[in-house]
Every structure is written in C-alpha cells, then in structure tokens.
Short mmCIF file of C-alpha atoms in Angstrom, two decimals:
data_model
loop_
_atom_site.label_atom_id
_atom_site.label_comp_id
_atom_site.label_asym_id
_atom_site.label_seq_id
_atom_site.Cartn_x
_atom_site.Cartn_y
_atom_site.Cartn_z
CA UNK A 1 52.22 -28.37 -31.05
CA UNK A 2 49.31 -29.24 -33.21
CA UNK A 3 48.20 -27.86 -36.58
CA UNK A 4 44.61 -26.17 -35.76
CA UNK A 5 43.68 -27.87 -39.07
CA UNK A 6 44.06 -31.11 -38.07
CA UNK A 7 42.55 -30.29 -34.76
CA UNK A 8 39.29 -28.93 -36.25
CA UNK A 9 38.96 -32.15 -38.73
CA UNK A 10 39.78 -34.23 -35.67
CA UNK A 11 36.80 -32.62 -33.48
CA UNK A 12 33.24 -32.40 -34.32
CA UNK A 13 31.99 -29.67 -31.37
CA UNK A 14 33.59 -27.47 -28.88
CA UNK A 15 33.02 -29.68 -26.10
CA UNK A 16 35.09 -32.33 -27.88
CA UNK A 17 37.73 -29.77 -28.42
CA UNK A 18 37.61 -28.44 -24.90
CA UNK A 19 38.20 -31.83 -23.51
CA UNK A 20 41.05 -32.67 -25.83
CA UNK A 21 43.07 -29.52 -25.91
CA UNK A 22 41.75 -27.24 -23.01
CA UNK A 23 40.72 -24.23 -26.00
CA UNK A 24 38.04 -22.56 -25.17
CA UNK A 25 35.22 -21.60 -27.70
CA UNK A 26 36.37 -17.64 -27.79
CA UNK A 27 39.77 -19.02 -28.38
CA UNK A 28 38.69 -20.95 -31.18
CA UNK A 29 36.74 -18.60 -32.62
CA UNK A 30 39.39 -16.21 -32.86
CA UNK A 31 41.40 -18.70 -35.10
CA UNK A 32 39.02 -18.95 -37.68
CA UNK A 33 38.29 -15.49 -38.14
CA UNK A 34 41.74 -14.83 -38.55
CA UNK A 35 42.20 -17.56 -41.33
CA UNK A 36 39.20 -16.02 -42.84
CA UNK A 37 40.80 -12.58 -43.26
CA UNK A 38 43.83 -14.40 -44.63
CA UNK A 39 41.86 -15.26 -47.66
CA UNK A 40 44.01 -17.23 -50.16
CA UNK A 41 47.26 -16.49 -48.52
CA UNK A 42 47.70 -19.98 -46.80
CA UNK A 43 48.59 -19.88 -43.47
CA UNK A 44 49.59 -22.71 -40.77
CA UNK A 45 49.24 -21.61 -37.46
CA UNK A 46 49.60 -23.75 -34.56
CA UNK A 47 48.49 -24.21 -30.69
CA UNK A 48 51.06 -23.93 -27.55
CA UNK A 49 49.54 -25.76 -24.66
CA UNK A 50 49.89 -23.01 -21.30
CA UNK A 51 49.16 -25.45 -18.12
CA UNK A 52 50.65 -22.56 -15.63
CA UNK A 53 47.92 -21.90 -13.05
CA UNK A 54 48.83 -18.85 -11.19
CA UNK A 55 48.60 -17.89 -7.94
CA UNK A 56 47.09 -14.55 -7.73
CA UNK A 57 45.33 -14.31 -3.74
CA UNK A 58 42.80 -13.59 -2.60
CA UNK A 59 39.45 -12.05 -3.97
CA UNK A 60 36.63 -11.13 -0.95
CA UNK A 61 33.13 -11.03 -2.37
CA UNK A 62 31.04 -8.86 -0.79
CA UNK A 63 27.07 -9.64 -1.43
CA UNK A 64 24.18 -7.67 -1.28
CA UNK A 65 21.85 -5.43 -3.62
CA UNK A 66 24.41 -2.61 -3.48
CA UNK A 67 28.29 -2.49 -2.38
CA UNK A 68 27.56 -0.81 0.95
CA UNK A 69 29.34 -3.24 2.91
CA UNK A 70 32.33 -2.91 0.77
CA UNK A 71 32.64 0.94 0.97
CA UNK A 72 32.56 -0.04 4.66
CA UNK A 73 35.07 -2.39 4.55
CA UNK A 74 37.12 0.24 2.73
CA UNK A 75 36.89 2.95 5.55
CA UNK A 76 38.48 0.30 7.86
CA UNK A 77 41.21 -0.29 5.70
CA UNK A 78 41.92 3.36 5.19
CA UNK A 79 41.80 4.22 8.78
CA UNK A 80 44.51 1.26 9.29
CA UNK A 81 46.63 3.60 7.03
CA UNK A 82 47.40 2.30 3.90
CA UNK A 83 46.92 2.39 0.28
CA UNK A 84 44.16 1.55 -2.10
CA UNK A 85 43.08 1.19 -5.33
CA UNK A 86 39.49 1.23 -6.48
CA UNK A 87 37.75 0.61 -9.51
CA UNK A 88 34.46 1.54 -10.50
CA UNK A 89 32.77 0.85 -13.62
CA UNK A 90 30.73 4.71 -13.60
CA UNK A 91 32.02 7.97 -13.43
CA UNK A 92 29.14 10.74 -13.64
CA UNK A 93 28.09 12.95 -10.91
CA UNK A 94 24.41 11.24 -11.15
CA UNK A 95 25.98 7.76 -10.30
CA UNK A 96 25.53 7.25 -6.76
CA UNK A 97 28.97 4.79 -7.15
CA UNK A 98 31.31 6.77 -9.97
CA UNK A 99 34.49 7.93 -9.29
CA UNK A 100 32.83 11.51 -8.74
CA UNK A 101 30.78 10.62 -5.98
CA UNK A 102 32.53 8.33 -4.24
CA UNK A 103 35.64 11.21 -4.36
CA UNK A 104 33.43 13.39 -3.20
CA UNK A 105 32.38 11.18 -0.18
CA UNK A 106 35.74 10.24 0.61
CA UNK A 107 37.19 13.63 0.79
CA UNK A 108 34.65 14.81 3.01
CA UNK A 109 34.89 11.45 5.57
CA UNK A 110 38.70 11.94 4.73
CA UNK A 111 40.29 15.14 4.71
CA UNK A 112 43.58 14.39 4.78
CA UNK A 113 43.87 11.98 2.66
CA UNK A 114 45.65 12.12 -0.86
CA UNK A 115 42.77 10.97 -3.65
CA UNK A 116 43.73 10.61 -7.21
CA UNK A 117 40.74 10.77 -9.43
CA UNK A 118 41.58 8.63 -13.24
CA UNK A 119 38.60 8.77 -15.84
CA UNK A 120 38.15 9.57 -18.75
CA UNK A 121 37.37 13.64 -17.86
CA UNK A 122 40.17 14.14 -15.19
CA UNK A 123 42.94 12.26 -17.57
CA UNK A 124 41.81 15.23 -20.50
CA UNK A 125 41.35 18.33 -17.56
CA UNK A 126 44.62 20.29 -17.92
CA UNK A 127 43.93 21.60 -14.24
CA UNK A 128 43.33 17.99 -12.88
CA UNK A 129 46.46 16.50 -11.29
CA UNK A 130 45.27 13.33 -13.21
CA UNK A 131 46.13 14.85 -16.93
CA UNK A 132 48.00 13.37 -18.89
CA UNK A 133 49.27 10.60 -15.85
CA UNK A 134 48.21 7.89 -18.05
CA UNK A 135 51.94 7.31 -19.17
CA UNK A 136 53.50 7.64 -15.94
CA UNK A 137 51.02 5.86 -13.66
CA UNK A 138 54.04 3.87 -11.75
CA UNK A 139 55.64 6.98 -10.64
CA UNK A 140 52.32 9.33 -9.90
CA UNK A 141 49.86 6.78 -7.99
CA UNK A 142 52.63 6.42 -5.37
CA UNK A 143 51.97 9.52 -4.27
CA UNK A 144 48.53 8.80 -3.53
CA UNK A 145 46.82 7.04 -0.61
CA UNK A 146 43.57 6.29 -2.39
CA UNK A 147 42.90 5.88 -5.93
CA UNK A 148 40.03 5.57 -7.78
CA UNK A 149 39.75 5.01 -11.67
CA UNK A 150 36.96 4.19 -14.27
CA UNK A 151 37.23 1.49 -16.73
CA UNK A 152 40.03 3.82 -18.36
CA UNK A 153 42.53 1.51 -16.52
CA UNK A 154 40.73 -1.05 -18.09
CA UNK A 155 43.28 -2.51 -20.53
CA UNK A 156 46.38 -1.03 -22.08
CA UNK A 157 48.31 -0.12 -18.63
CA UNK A 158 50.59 -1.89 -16.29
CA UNK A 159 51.02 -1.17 -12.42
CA UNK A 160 54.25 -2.49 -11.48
CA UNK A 161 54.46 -0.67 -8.02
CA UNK A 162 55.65 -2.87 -5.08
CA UNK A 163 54.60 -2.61 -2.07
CA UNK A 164 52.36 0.52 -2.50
CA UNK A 165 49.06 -0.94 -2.93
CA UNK A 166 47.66 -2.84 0.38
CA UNK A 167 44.55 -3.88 -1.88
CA UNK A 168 42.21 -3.61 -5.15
CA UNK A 169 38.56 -2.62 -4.39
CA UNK A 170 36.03 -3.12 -7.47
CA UNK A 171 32.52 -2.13 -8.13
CA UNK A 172 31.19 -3.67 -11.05
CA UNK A 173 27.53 -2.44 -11.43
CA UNK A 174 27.21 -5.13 -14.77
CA UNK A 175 28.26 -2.16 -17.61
CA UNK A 176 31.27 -3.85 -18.65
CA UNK A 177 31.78 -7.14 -20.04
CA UNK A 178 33.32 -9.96 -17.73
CA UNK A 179 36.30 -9.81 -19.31
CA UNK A 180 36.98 -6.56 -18.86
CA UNK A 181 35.87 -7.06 -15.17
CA UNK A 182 38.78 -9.55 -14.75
CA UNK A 183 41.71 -7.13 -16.59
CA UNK A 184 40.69 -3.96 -14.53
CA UNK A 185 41.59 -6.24 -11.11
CA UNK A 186 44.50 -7.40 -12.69
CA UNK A 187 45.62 -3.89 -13.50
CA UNK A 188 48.05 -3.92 -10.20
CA UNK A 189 50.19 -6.63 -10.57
CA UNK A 190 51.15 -7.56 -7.10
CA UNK A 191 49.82 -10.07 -5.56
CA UNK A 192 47.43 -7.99 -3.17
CA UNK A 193 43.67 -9.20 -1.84
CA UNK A 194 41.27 -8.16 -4.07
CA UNK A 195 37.63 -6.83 -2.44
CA UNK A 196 35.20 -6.82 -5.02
CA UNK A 197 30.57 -5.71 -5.32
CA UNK A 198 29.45 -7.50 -8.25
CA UNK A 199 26.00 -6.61 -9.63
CA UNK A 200 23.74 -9.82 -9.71
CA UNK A 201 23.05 -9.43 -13.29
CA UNK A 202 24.49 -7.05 -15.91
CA UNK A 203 22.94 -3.62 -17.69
CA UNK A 204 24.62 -3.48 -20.41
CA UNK A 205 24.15 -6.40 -23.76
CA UNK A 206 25.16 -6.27 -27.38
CA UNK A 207 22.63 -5.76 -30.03
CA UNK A 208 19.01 -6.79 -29.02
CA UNK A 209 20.45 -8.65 -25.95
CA UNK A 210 19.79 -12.11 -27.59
CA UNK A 211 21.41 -14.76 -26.46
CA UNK A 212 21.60 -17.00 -30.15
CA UNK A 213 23.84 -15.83 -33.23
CA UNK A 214 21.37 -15.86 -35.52
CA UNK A 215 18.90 -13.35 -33.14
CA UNK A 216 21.68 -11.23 -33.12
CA UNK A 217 22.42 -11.39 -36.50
CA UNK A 218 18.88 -10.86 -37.39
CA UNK A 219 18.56 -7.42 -35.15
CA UNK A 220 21.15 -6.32 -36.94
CA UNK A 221 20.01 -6.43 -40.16
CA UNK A 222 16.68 -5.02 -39.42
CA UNK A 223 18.36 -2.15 -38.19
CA UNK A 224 20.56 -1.70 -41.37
CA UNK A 225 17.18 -1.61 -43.36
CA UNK A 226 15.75 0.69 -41.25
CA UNK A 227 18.77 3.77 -41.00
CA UNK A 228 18.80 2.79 -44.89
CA UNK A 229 15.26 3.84 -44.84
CA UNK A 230 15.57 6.95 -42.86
CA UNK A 231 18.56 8.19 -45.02
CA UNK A 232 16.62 7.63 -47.48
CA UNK A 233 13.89 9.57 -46.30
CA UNK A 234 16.21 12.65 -45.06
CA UNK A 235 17.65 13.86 -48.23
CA UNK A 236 15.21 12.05 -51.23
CA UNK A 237 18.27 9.27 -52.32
CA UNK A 238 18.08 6.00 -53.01
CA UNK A 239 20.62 3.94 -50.57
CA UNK A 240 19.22 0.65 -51.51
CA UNK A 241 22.75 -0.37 -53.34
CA UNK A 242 24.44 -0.27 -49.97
CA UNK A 243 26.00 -4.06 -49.76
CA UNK A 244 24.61 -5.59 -46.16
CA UNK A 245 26.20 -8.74 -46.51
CA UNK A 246 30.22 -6.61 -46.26
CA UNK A 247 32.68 -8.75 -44.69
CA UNK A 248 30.18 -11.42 -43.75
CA UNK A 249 33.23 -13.28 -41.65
CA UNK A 250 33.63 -10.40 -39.33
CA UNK A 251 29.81 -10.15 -38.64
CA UNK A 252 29.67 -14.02 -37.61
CA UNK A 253 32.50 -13.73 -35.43
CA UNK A 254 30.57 -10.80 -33.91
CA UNK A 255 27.69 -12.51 -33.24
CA UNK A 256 29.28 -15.28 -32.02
CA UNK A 257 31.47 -13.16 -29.05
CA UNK A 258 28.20 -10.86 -28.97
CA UNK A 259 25.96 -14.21 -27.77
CA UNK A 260 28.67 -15.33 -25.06
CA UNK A 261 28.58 -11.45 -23.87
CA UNK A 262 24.90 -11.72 -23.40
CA UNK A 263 24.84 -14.76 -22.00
CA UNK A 264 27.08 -13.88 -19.15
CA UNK A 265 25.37 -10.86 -18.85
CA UNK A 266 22.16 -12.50 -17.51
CA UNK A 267 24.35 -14.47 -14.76
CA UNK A 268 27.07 -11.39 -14.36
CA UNK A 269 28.66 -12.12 -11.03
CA UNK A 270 28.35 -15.69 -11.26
CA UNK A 271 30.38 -15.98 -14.90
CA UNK A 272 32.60 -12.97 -13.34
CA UNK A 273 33.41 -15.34 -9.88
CA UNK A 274 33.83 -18.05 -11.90
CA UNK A 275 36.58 -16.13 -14.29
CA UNK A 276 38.56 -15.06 -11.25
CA UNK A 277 38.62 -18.47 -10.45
CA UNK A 278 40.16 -19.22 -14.10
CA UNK A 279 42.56 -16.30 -13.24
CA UNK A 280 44.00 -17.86 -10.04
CA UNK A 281 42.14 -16.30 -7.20
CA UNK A 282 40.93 -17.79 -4.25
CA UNK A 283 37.17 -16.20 -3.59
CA UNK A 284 36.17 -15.83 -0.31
CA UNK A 285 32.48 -14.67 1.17
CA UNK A 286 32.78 -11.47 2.93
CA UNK A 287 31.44 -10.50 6.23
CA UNK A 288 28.96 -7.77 5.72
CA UNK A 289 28.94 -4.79 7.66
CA UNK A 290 26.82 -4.20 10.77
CA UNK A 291 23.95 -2.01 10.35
CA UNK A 292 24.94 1.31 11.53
CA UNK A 293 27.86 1.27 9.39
CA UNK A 294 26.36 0.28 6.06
CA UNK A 295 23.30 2.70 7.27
CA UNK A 296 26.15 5.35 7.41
CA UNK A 297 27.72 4.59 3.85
CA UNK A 298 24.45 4.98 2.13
CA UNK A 299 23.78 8.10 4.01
CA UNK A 300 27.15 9.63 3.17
CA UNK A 301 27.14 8.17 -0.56
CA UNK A 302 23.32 9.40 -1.17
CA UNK A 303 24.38 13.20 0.55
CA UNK A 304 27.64 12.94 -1.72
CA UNK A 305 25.70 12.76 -4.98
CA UNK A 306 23.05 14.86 -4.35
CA UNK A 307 25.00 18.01 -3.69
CA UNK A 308 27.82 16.89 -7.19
CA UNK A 309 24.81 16.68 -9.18
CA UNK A 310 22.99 19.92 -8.26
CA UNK A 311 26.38 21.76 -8.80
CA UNK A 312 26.49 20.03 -12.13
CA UNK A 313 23.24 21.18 -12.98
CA UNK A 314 24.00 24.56 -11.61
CA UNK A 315 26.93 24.93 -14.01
CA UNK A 316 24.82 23.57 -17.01
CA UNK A 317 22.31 26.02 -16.69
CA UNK A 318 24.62 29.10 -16.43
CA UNK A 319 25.88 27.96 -19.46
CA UNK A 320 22.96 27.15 -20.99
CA UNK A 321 21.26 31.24 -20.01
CA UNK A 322 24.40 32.84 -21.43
CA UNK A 323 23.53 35.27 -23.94
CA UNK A 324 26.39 34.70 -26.39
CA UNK A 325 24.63 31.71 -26.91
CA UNK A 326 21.14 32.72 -27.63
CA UNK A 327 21.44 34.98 -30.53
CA UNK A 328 18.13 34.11 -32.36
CA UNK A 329 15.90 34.66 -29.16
CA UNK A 330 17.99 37.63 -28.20
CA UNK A 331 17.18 39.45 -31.43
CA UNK A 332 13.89 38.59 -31.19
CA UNK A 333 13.39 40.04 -28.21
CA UNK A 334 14.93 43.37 -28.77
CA UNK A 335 13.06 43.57 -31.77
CA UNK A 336 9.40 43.22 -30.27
CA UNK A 337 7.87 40.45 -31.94
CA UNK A 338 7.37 36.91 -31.87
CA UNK A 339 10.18 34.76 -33.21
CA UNK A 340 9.02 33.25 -36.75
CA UNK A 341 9.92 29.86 -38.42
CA UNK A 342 12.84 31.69 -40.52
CA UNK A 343 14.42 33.12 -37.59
CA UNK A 344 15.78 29.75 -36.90
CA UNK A 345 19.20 28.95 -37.87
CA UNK A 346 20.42 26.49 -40.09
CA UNK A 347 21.87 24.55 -37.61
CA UNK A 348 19.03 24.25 -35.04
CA UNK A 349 16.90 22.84 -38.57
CA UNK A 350 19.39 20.10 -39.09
CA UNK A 351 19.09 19.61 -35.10
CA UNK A 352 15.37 19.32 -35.17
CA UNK A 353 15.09 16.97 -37.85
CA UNK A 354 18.21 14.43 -36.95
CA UNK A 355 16.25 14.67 -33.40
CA UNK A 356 13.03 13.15 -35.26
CA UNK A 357 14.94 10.84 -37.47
CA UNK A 358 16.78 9.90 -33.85
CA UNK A 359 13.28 8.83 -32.40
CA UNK A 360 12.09 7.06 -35.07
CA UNK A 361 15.25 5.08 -35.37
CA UNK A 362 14.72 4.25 -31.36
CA UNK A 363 10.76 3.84 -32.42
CA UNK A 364 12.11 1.09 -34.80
CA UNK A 365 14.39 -0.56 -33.11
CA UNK A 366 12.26 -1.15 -29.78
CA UNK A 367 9.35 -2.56 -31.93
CA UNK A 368 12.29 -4.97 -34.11
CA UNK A 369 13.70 -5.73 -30.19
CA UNK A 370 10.40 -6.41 -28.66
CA UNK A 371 9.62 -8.72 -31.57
CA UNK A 372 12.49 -10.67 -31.49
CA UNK A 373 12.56 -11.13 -27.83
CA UNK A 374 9.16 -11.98 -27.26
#
C-alpha cells in the first residue's frame, strides 16, 4: 500500500506513474478531485495494487460500414435455437438499428419467437411486458429467447443467469462513451462469446468536441456568457453577478475526463477493442456474411423502419389534429375571422420566444464552436 501523497511527490507525469504503479490517468484523476472536495478535512487515502487479469472469452468483431453481417450472424444463431442478448445503443423508430426496429424485424423473420423489448419507453409502458422488469431482470429474461435493450442496461444491473444466454450481441453506433460500451457487454456475467458492430468513429463528444482541457474549458465559458446574455435579454435583469468560476475543482476534473472522451471518440472502435482487451477478452475478426444474406438484412432492416416510423408519424398527427387541442384556432374559426395577435395564449408566447432565444443560443454556440475548432 502506498500513500497517494507520496506517490504524486515521487512522480513528475502520468507516464512515470503508469509505469511505476499501473494507475491510469482517469484513476488518478479521480483521487485528486476527491481530496479537493475534502477541503481542510485531511484525508490519507491509499492505493491497493489489483494484478487479477480475467478471463472473460471471446469477443467476435464484425467490420464493415454498418453491422449487417452481424444481424446475419444473429439469424444463424437463433435458428440453432438458443438465447440471446443484444444491445443497441438507439432506440427510436427512425433508427434503422434501435431496439424498435430491429424488434420489429425480428418478429416478422421470427414469429415464434419470445422478444423482450428493455428501453427506456417499454420499462415506463404499463402495457409493455417490460414495465417495471428492471428489478427482477434474473427471473423475467429467462423467459425470453431474444432480448434486446438500450443503454438502460447500461450500468446499475446484474445478470446472474446461468446457462440462459448462448451469447451478447452489441451495436455500438459511437453515442455512448467507451466505457459505457465495455459495462453494457459485461452486463451478463457468464462467460459467453461476445459478437459485437463498432462504429469506426463516434457521434457523440462533450462540449465543443475538443480534444485539450483548456478548449474545453474555454467553450464552456463562452457559453455561460452567452445564456447570461440571453437571460438577460428575456426578462430586462442584470445576471452579470452570477459567479462562473463555482467549484472550479469540479470543472477541471470535467475537462480533464471530457478531453479523454473526445479523444476516444475520434478513434471509437479502436480505443473500444483495445478496452475489451483491458477487460479480458480475446477479440477475434469475424467472417462477414455472403452477399445475399447481408443484401437480405438491409432489405428487411430498411422495410422494418420504414413502416415503425410512418405509424409513428401516423399517431403524431392524430394527436396533433385533435380538436381538444386546438382551442385558439377552433374559436377562430367558428367565429369568422382571422385569428389576431391577442388570440394567442400565454403559453404559445412564452413558446415562441424561448424558441428564438433557443436559436440564438445554437446561433452562438456554432459560431464559439467553429472558432475554436478551426
């Protein structure tokens, strides 16, 4: 055991540290913003040294621009008869890979088979067999053949079944973090092969997407002056007392985790390979799928999504031509004359004008990205 004081006097960079004590820099970085929210309380924490390398099987990568070949790969394994588990990292009818579509695609290539649908709108449907299942996943998903969850499973859940689960399918289309990438597999404890898409380089990034704390930083306080300036400019106050600089520890460490987000971001599947490496598993290069079948996925997948989102839209429009709620343009109209500025609630006011504050803010912030960036 070693005080992490006298480890951070005895090491002048993280490499040094790396090399000397196998901690890595989000490790490290963790420790001191912990001993910064201690303040004056003294506290002495120390390091425990974990050399256990697990062994946690295998992991098939499956390449390409989209996870065709997988999905292919996953009809074989279902016709063989057993049980699955995929994750996807999108959920809504429009995504061509959500949970949605891909349930949708599967039931129809599948009818007999037993699909369990867990995001973050089937989990809070009190029709849905997935309500509520959260707290009892280990004695619900055994009644399934396939399941497919969002990034709900994400964290905070343990599958303990044995000898349910044949394998773990993933598609990771670079929304989450790599991290997060490497919990959701690890969701199913068994040691089962894992099958995972990976998109080449991730969507999503924190802040302005820069890759240095200080860029980061930076974005962020140019977008603090500017909602300052456009709360100012919404109700006539002066906001200029609010403190930027509050708990100037936390937004370091942010920035610091923020930077290593975006830098894995720009190489997604490599840093998310090279994590399941960390983790134990043994990656292997998947065959792809002959061209008839990954012809037929995309076919299937593409036919899937088209007819979930046009029922979607169908629904949103009903709702949307309801007369209960139109009452302004109702009245209007039985009254016989054009609708006038007053005849507009209160409420659609307030949603005009946080609409225009909305695009200015998204004005601002593209011109304080753009200028950063380039």
């Amino acid at each position: 055991m070693l005080a992490v004081e006298d480890f951070i006097a005895s090491t002048s960079s993280y490499k040094k540290l790396n090399r000397r004590h196998g901690c890595n820099a989000a490790s490290f970085t963790d420790v001191k913003y912990v001993l910064s929210l201690a303040g004056e309380y003294r506290v002495n924490p120390f390091v425990i040294v974990n050399n256990y390398q697990p062994f946690s099987g295998n992991c098939y990568n499956y390449s390409g621009s989209n996870p065709k070949n997988l999905i292919a790969a996953l009809d074989k394994g279902i016709i063989l008869g057993g049980h699955h588990l995929l994750c996807c990292s999108a959920q809504k009818a429009k995504s061509k890979w959500g949970t949605q579509t891909l349930e949708e695609r599967f039931r129809r290539k599948f009818p007999h088979l037993r699909i369990l649908r867990i995001d973050s709108e089937s989990v809070a449907d009190p029709s849905h067999a997935a309500f509520g299942c959260i707290a009892h996943l280990n004695e619900i998903l055994t009644q399934y053949d396939l399941v497919i969850a969002s990034p709900s499973l994400e964290t905070g859940v343990s599958i303990d079944i044995r000898g349910h689960f044949d394998a773990v399918w993933g598609i990771f289309q670079g929304v989450q973090p790599v991290n997060s990438v490497r919990q959701m597999l690890a969701r199913v404890r068994e040691t089962v092969d894992r099958h995972i898409w990976i998109r080449e380089w991730g969507m999503s990034v924190v802040g302005n997407g820069s890759t240095s704390i200080g860029g980061l930083l930076r974005s962020q306080h140019v977008a603090t002056q500017a909602n300052i300036a456009l709360l100012s400019a919404a109700d006539n106050d002066d906001y200029s007392f609010i403190d930027q600089n509050f708990q100037p520890e936390s937004l370091q460490t942010w920035g610091k985790r923020g930077s290593v987000i975006n830098v894995e971001m720009r190489r997604y599947r490599e840093s998310v390979l090279a994590g399941l490496v960390e983790d134990g598993y043994t990656v292997i290069d998947a065959d792809d799928a002959d061209d008839d079948e990954s012809g037929a996925v995309i076919e299937s997948v593409k036919a899937a999504s088209v007819e979930l989102y046009a029922a979607e839209c169908r629904v949103r429009r009903s709702r949307i031509l309801q007369p209960s709620l139109m009452p302004n343009l109702r009245s209007c109209k039985t009254q016989g004359r054009k609708r006038k500025p007053n005849d507009i609630s209160s409420a659609r006011q307030n949603c005009l004008v946080a609409t225009k504050l909305k695009l200015r803010l998204i004005w601002s912030r593209r011109m304080m990205t753009g200028g950063i960036l380039n």
